[in-house]
Amino acid sequence: MAVKTKAKVSKKTTTKSLSVSSLLSISQLTFQDVDLILRTAAEFKMSRDRGKVNQPLKGKVMAAVFEKSSTRTRVSFETAMYQLGGTMLYLAGRDLQLGRGETIADTAQVLSRYVDSIIIRTDTHRKVVEMARYAGVPVVNALTDYAHPCQALADLFTLKERFGKLKGLRLAYVGDGNNVARSLIFGAAKAGIELALASPPGYEIDKHTIELSEKDRRKSGGEIYITQDPGRAVGRADAVYTDVWISMGHEKEQAERVRIFKKYQVNTKLMAQAAPQAVFMHCLPAHRGQEVRDEVIDGSRSIVLDQAENRLHVQKAILALLMGKRKK
Ligand code: CP
Ligand code: NVA
């Protein structure tokens, strides 16, 4: 979808850089970093919509290590690299020696002798931290059990595009206190969003995440409200967000989770408790009939496809900003 944006196209975009050399979690970014990523993404989106060729990463190569399934992240990163003038190498974890026990440290150091950046989707966050520690090139977290920063940054971009601002927006997240919820908390705290989360007992977001976001939240003027009641979280929200009840790696808990999360489904009745113009958000893939009903995700208030599209523009910004500078 072509959405009009008022941002000016600046030739300086890719000469600016982030305070970090790798993107592992939004909690490690500064307010300026988040702002720069969102503004740069708007510029990339506008130049794409105008049919302009913008290739700051000409000749650059990125390795994409995937130890979990992906549709959006894989395709949007590969498209982003191609459109920025570079190339992405898709590396399925099981096909690498990594899958046979080679260490992350050795893999990181070897890949860094060939490529200009590495993205990694894996199970434990520790692996991404280790990859960044040993790599001589920027590393981007393409999802771990702990965080999904590229998703949440695209979600902030989508909200800003829809509402024209982030500060003071009311966002309700209903469901599992998982990687997506955690990155939304970190993002909301940077952006001054009033975030309410409703999760069943035992599936709430951890205290450490709340503590870690506290300083940013106070500085930005955001709010965070935790409840077990989906109706309370959604009350007067501008946007209602949910994610799967069974994240990758939790498949064995399926029956138990479906039973526990039953009351946390986003349906027409729950959406009716939000603001009249509230939008529906989901990072996708969705499990229709579980966390969301067809009439909501396919309804006129759903912006899930904008979120998916904006992954492309936001990741272009992340790559251009990170790869435009030397790591060490
Ligand atoms: N939202 C998201 O990351 O989707 P994929 O798992 O398809 O990459
Ligand atoms: N929470 C989900 C997000 C998928 C994009 C998972 O980790 O599987």
Coordinates of C-alpha atoms and ligand atoms in Angstrom, one line a residue:
M1 CA 0.0 0.0 0.0
A2 CA 1.4 3.4 -1.0
V3 CA 1.0 5.6 2.0
K4 CA 1.8 9.3 1.7
T5 CA 4.6 10.5 3.9
K6 CA 5.6 14.1 4.4
A7 CA 9.3 13.3 5.1
K8 CA 11.8 15.0 2.9
V9 CA 14.2 12.8 1.0
S10 CA 17.7 13.6 2.3
K11 CA 20.8 12.6 0.5
K12 CA 22.6 12.6 3.9
T13 CA 20.4 9.7 5.2
T14 CA 22.9 6.9 5.0
T15 CA 25.9 9.0 6.2
K16 CA 24.2 9.3 9.6
S17 CA 24.6 6.3 11.8
L18 CA 23.3 4.7 15.0
S19 CA 24.9 4.7 18.4
V20 CA 25.2 0.9 18.3
S21 CA 27.2 -1.3 15.9
S22 CA 24.6 -4.1 16.0
L23 CA 20.8 -4.2 16.6
L24 CA 20.0 -6.8 19.2
S25 CA 17.2 -5.2 21.2
I26 CA 15.4 -1.9 21.1
S27 CA 16.3 -1.4 24.8
Q28 CA 19.9 -0.8 23.6
L29 CA 19.0 2.0 21.2
T30 CA 18.9 5.7 22.1
F31 CA 15.8 7.8 21.5
Q32 CA 17.8 9.4 18.6
D33 CA 18.5 6.0 17.1
V34 CA 14.8 5.1 17.1
D35 CA 13.9 8.5 15.6
L36 CA 16.6 8.1 12.9
I37 CA 15.5 4.6 12.0
L38 CA 11.8 5.8 11.6
R39 CA 12.8 8.9 9.6
T40 CA 15.1 7.0 7.3
A41 CA 12.5 4.3 6.8
A42 CA 10.0 7.0 5.7
E43 CA 12.6 8.3 3.2
F44 CA 13.2 4.8 1.8
K45 CA 9.4 4.2 1.5
M46 CA 8.9 7.5 -0.2
S47 CA 11.7 7.0 -2.7
R48 CA 10.4 3.4 -3.5
D49 CA 6.9 4.8 -4.0
R50 CA 8.3 7.4 -6.4
G51 CA 10.2 4.7 -8.3
K52 CA 13.6 6.1 -7.4
V53 CA 16.6 3.8 -7.3
N54 CA 18.5 4.3 -4.0
Q55 CA 21.4 1.9 -3.6
P56 CA 23.7 2.8 -0.7
L57 CA 24.7 -0.8 -0.2
K58 CA 25.9 -1.5 -3.8
G59 CA 28.3 -4.5 -3.8
K60 CA 27.6 -5.4 -0.1
V61 CA 26.8 -8.9 1.0
M62 CA 24.7 -9.9 4.0
A63 CA 24.6 -13.4 5.5
A64 CA 21.2 -14.4 6.9
V65 CA 21.3 -17.3 9.3
F66 CA 17.9 -18.8 10.0
E67 CA 17.5 -21.5 12.6
K68 CA 13.7 -21.0 12.6
S69 CA 11.0 -20.7 9.9
S70 CA 10.2 -17.3 8.3
T71 CA 8.2 -15.7 5.5
R72 CA 8.2 -11.9 6.2
T73 CA 11.6 -11.5 7.8
R74 CA 13.4 -13.6 5.2
V75 CA 11.7 -12.1 2.1
S76 CA 11.7 -8.5 3.3
F77 CA 15.4 -8.6 4.3
E78 CA 16.4 -10.2 1.0
T79 CA 14.3 -7.7 -1.0
A80 CA 15.8 -4.9 1.1
M81 CA 19.4 -5.9 0.3
Y82 CA 18.6 -6.4 -3.4
Q83 CA 16.9 -3.0 -3.7
L84 CA 19.7 -1.3 -1.8
G85 CA 22.2 -2.7 -4.3
G86 CA 23.5 -5.6 -2.3
T87 CA 22.9 -9.3 -2.0
M88 CA 21.7 -11.6 0.8
L89 CA 22.9 -15.1 1.3
Y90 CA 20.2 -17.3 2.9
L91 CA 21.8 -19.8 5.3
A92 CA 19.6 -22.4 6.9
G93 CA 21.1 -23.2 10.2
R94 CA 20.8 -27.0 9.6
D95 CA 22.9 -26.7 6.4
L96 CA 25.7 -24.8 8.1
Q97 CA 28.4 -26.5 10.2
L98 CA 26.7 -24.6 13.0
G99 CA 23.9 -27.2 12.8
R100 CA 26.6 -29.9 13.5
G101 CA 28.1 -28.2 16.5
E102 CA 30.5 -25.5 15.1
T103 CA 30.5 -22.7 17.6
I104 CA 28.7 -19.4 17.1
A105 CA 32.0 -17.6 17.8
D106 CA 33.8 -19.4 15.0
T107 CA 30.9 -19.0 12.6
A108 CA 30.7 -15.3 13.4
Q109 CA 34.4 -14.7 12.8
V110 CA 34.5 -16.7 9.6
L111 CA 31.4 -15.1 8.1
S112 CA 32.8 -11.7 8.9
R113 CA 35.8 -12.5 6.7
Y114 CA 33.4 -12.8 3.7
V115 CA 30.3 -10.6 4.3
D116 CA 29.4 -7.1 5.4
S117 CA 26.7 -7.9 7.8
I118 CA 24.9 -10.8 9.5
I119 CA 21.3 -11.3 10.5
I120 CA 20.3 -14.2 12.6
R121 CA 17.0 -15.8 13.7
T122 CA 17.5 -18.3 16.4
D123 CA 16.1 -19.8 19.6
T124 CA 18.1 -18.4 22.5
H125 CA 19.0 -14.7 22.6
R126 CA 22.4 -15.6 24.0
K127 CA 23.4 -16.9 20.5
V128 CA 22.7 -13.5 18.9
V129 CA 24.6 -11.7 21.7
E130 CA 27.5 -14.1 21.1
M131 CA 27.3 -13.6 17.3
A132 CA 27.6 -9.9 17.7
R133 CA 30.4 -10.2 20.2
Y134 CA 32.6 -12.2 17.8
A135 CA 31.5 -10.8 14.5
G136 CA 33.6 -8.0 12.9
V137 CA 30.5 -6.8 11.0
P138 CA 27.1 -5.5 12.2
V139 CA 24.7 -8.2 13.4
V140 CA 20.9 -7.8 13.4
N141 CA 18.5 -9.8 15.5
A142 CA 15.9 -11.3 13.2
L143 CA 14.0 -12.9 16.1
T144 CA 15.0 -14.7 19.2
D145 CA 12.9 -16.1 22.1
Y146 CA 13.6 -12.8 23.9
A147 CA 13.1 -10.1 21.3
H148 CA 11.9 -9.2 17.8
P149 CA 13.2 -5.6 17.4
C150 CA 12.8 -5.3 13.6
Q151 CA 9.1 -6.2 14.0
A152 CA 8.5 -3.7 16.8
L153 CA 10.3 -0.9 14.9
A154 CA 8.1 -1.6 11.9
D155 CA 5.1 -1.5 14.2
L156 CA 6.1 1.9 15.5
F157 CA 6.6 3.1 12.0
T158 CA 3.1 1.8 11.0
L159 CA 1.5 3.4 14.0
K160 CA 3.1 6.8 13.2
E161 CA 2.1 6.5 9.6
R162 CA -1.5 5.8 10.6
F163 CA -1.9 8.3 13.5
G164 CA 0.7 10.9 12.6
K165 CA 2.3 10.6 16.0
L166 CA 3.4 8.1 18.6
K167 CA 3.4 10.1 21.9
G168 CA 0.3 9.5 23.9
L169 CA -1.1 6.8 21.6
R170 CA -3.0 4.0 23.5
L171 CA -1.8 0.6 22.4
A172 CA -3.2 -2.6 23.9
Y173 CA -1.4 -5.9 23.6
V174 CA -3.5 -9.0 24.4
G175 CA -1.9 -12.4 24.7
D176 CA 1.4 -14.1 25.4
G177 CA 4.1 -12.1 27.2
N178 CA 6.6 -13.2 24.5
N179 CA 9.4 -11.8 22.3
V180 CA 7.0 -9.5 20.3
A181 CA 5.4 -8.2 23.5
R182 CA 8.8 -7.5 25.0
S183 CA 10.1 -5.5 21.9
L184 CA 6.8 -3.6 21.9
I185 CA 7.4 -2.6 25.5
F186 CA 10.9 -1.4 24.7
G187 CA 9.6 0.5 21.6
A188 CA 6.6 2.0 23.4
A189 CA 8.9 3.2 26.2
K190 CA 11.1 5.1 23.7
A191 CA 8.1 6.5 21.9
G192 CA 5.9 7.8 24.8
I193 CA 3.1 5.3 24.1
E194 CA 0.6 4.3 26.7
L195 CA 0.8 0.5 26.6
A196 CA -1.6 -1.9 28.3
L197 CA -0.8 -5.6 28.3
A198 CA -3.3 -8.4 29.2
S199 CA -1.9 -11.9 29.6
P200 CA -3.1 -14.9 31.5
P201 CA -1.5 -15.7 34.9
G202 CA 1.9 -17.3 34.3
Y203 CA 2.3 -15.9 30.8
E204 CA 2.8 -12.2 31.8
I205 CA 5.9 -10.3 30.7
D206 CA 8.8 -10.6 33.2
K207 CA 9.5 -8.0 35.7
H208 CA 13.1 -7.5 34.4
T209 CA 11.7 -6.3 31.1
I210 CA 9.5 -3.7 32.8
E211 CA 12.4 -2.5 34.9
L212 CA 14.6 -2.3 31.9
S213 CA 12.1 -0.1 30.1
E214 CA 11.3 2.1 33.1
K215 CA 13.9 4.8 32.6
D216 CA 12.9 5.4 28.9
R217 CA 9.2 5.2 29.8
R218 CA 9.6 8.0 32.4
K219 CA 11.7 10.1 30.0
S220 CA 9.3 9.8 27.1
G221 CA 6.2 10.2 29.2
G222 CA 4.8 6.8 28.3
E223 CA 2.7 4.5 30.5
I224 CA 2.7 0.8 31.1
Y225 CA -0.3 -1.1 32.6
I226 CA -0.3 -4.8 33.2
T227 CA -3.5 -6.7 33.7
Q228 CA -5.1 -10.2 33.3
D229 CA -8.3 -8.7 31.9
P230 CA -8.3 -8.2 28.1
G231 CA -11.3 -5.8 28.4
R232 CA -9.4 -3.5 30.7
A233 CA -6.3 -3.5 28.5
V234 CA -8.3 -2.7 25.4
G235 CA -10.6 0.0 26.9
R236 CA -10.4 3.1 24.7
A237 CA -7.2 1.8 22.9
D238 CA -6.2 3.3 19.6
A239 CA -4.7 0.0 18.5
V240 CA -5.2 -3.6 19.6
Y241 CA -2.3 -5.9 19.0
T242 CA -2.0 -9.6 19.4
D243 CA 0.4 -12.4 18.5
V244 CA 0.3 -16.2 18.4
W245 CA -0.4 -18.2 21.6
I246 CA 2.1 -20.8 20.6
S247 CA 5.4 -19.3 19.5
M248 CA 8.0 -21.2 17.5
G249 CA 9.6 -23.7 19.9
H250 CA 6.5 -24.0 22.1
E251 CA 4.6 -26.5 19.9
K252 CA 4.5 -29.2 22.5
E253 CA 2.5 -26.8 24.8
Q254 CA -0.2 -26.4 22.2
A255 CA -3.2 -28.0 23.9
E256 CA -2.5 -26.4 27.3
R257 CA -1.9 -23.0 25.8
V258 CA -5.1 -23.1 23.7
R259 CA -7.1 -23.8 26.8
I260 CA -5.3 -21.1 28.9
F261 CA -5.5 -18.3 26.3
K262 CA -9.1 -18.9 25.2
K263 CA -10.4 -15.8 26.9
Y264 CA -7.7 -13.7 25.2
Q265 CA -9.0 -14.0 21.7
V266 CA -9.3 -10.7 19.8
N267 CA -12.9 -10.8 18.3
T268 CA -15.5 -8.3 17.4
K269 CA -16.8 -8.1 21.0
L270 CA -13.3 -7.2 22.3
M271 CA -12.6 -4.7 19.5
A272 CA -15.9 -3.0 20.4
Q273 CA -14.4 -2.0 23.8
A274 CA -11.5 -0.1 22.1
A275 CA -11.8 3.4 20.6
P276 CA -14.3 3.6 17.7
Q277 CA -11.5 4.1 15.1
A278 CA -9.1 1.6 16.8
V279 CA -7.0 -0.5 14.4
F280 CA -6.0 -4.1 14.7
M281 CA -2.4 -5.2 14.6
H282 CA -0.6 -8.6 14.4
C283 CA 3.0 -9.3 13.5
L284 CA 1.8 -12.4 11.6
P285 CA 1.7 -15.4 11.0
A286 CA -1.8 -15.5 12.5
H287 CA -3.6 -18.5 13.8
R288 CA -7.2 -17.6 12.9
G289 CA -9.7 -18.9 15.3
Q290 CA -7.1 -18.8 18.1
E291 CA -5.7 -15.4 19.0
V292 CA -7.8 -13.6 16.4
R293 CA -11.1 -14.2 14.5
D294 CA -11.4 -13.8 10.7
E295 CA -13.8 -10.9 11.0
V296 CA -11.2 -8.8 12.9
I297 CA -8.0 -9.6 10.9
D298 CA -9.8 -9.4 7.6
G299 CA -11.9 -6.4 8.6
S300 CA -11.5 -2.8 7.6
R301 CA -9.7 -1.8 10.8
S302 CA -6.9 -4.4 10.3
I303 CA -3.5 -2.9 9.4
V304 CA -1.6 -6.2 9.5
L305 CA -0.5 -5.9 5.8
D306 CA 0.8 -2.4 6.4
Q307 CA 2.9 -3.8 9.3
A308 CA 4.2 -6.6 7.0
E309 CA 5.1 -4.2 4.2
N310 CA 6.8 -1.7 6.6
R311 CA 9.2 -4.4 7.6
L312 CA 10.9 -3.8 4.2
H313 CA 11.3 -0.1 4.6
V314 CA 12.3 -0.2 8.3
Q315 CA 14.9 -2.9 7.6
K316 CA 16.3 -1.0 4.7
A317 CA 16.9 1.9 7.2
I318 CA 18.5 -0.4 9.8
L319 CA 20.8 -2.0 7.2
A320 CA 21.8 1.3 5.6
L321 CA 22.5 2.9 8.9
L322 CA 24.4 0.0 10.4
M323 CA 26.3 -1.1 7.2
G324 CA 27.2 2.5 6.4
K325 CA 29.6 2.6 9.3
R326 CA 32.6 0.6 10.3
K327 CA 32.1 -1.7 13.2
K328 CA 35.6 -2.0 14.7
Ligands
CP1 N1 6.5 -11.4 11.7 C1 7.5 -12.1 11.3 O1 8.6 -12.0 11.7 O2 7.1 -13.1 10.4 P1 8.0 -14.3 9.8 O3 8.1 -15.3 10.9 O4 7.2 -14.8 8.7 O5 9.3 -13.8 9.4
NVA2 N1 6.0 -14.9 18.9 C1 6.2 -15.4 17.5 C2 6.5 -14.4 16.5 C3 6.6 -14.9 15.1 C4 6.9 -13.8 14.2 C5 7.3 -16.5 17.6 O1 8.3 -16.3 18.2 O2 7.1 -17.6 17.0

